[in-house]
Protein backbone atom coordinates (compact mmCIF):
# COMPACT_ATOMS: atom_id res chain seq x y z
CA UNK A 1 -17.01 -13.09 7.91
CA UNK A 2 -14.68 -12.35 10.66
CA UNK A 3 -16.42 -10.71 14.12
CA UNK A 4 -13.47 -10.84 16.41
CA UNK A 5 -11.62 -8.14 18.50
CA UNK A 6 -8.05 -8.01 16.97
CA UNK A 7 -7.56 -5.81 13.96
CA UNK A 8 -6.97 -7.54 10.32
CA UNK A 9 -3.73 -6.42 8.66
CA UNK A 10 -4.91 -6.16 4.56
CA UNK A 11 -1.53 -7.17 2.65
CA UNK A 12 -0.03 -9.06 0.50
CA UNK A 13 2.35 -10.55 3.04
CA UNK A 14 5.67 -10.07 0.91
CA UNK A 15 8.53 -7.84 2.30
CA UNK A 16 8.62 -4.42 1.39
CA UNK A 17 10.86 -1.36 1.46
CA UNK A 18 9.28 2.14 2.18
CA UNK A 19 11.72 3.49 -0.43
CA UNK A 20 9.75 0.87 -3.11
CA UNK A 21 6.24 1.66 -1.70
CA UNK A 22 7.43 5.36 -2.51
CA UNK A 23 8.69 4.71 -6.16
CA UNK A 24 5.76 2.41 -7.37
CA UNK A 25 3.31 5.20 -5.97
CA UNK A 26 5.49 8.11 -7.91
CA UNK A 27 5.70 5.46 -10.67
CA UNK A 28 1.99 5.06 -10.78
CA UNK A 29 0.93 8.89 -10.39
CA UNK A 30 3.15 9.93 -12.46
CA UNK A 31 4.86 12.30 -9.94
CA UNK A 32 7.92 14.17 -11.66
CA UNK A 33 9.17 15.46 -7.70
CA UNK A 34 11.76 14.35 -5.22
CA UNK A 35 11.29 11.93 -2.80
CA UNK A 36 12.43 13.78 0.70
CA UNK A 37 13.35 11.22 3.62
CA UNK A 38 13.39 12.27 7.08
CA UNK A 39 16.34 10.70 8.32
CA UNK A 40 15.88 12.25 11.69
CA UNK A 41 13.78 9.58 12.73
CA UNK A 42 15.42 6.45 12.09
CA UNK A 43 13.50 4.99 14.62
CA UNK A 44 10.95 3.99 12.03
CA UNK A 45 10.99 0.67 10.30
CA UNK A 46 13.11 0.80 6.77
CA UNK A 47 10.58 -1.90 5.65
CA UNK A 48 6.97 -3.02 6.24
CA UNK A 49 5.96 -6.49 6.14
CA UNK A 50 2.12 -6.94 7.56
CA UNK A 51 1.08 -9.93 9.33
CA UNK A 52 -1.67 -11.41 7.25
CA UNK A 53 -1.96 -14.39 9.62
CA UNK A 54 -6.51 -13.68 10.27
CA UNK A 55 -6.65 -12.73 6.96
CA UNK A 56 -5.20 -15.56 5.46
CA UNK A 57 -7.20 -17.83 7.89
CA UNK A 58 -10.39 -15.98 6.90
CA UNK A 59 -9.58 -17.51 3.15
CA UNK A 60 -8.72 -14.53 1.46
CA UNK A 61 -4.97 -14.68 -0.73
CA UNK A 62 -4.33 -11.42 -2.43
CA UNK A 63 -5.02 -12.01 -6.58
CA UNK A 64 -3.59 -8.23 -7.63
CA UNK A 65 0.02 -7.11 -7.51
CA UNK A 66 0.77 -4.40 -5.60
CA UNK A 67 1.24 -2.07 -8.35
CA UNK A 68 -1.97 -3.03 -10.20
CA UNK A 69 -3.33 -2.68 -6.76
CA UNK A 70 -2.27 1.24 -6.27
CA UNK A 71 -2.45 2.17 -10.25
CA UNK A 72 -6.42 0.83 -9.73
CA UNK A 73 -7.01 2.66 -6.86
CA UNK A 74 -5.28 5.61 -8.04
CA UNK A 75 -7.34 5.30 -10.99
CA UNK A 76 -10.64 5.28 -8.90
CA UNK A 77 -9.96 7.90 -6.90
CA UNK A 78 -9.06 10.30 -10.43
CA UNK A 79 -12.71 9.37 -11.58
CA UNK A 80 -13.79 10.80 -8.12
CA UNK A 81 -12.31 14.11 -8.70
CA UNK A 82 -14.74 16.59 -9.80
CA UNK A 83 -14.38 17.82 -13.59
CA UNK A 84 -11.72 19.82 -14.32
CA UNK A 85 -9.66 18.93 -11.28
């Protein structure tokens, strides 16, 4: 149990690009669209790495890819949708 102040990033602690986070959710879903990137703000990081530092002291080591990780969820949240949604 963790009852400290800070926040706890939840990640798998492996590099990532915004532009793969993007595909392996279109991937996933299933979405047929484009992909629009707002290149006026380039002050945004091109790649997301979360410091898992407190999570990985609290014992916990991610045991699902990231993909399995977003198909499940997007899976859960389908069953949540109402019938006929």
């Amino acid at each position: 149990a963790y009852d400290g102040d800070e926040p706890v990033n939840i990640g798998c602690g492996e590099d990532l690009t915004i532009r793969e986070l993007a595909e392996t959710v279109r991937d996933v879903t299933g979405y047929e669209g484009r992909i629009a990137w707002d290149t006026s703000k380039p002050d945004g990081t091109p790649r997301k790495l979360l410091d898992v530092t407190r999570l990985n002291a609290l014992g916990f080591t991610p045991k699902i890819p990231l993909r399995d990780g977003v198909a499940r969820t997007y899976a859960w949240w389908l069953g949540q949708l109402p019938p006929g949604q």
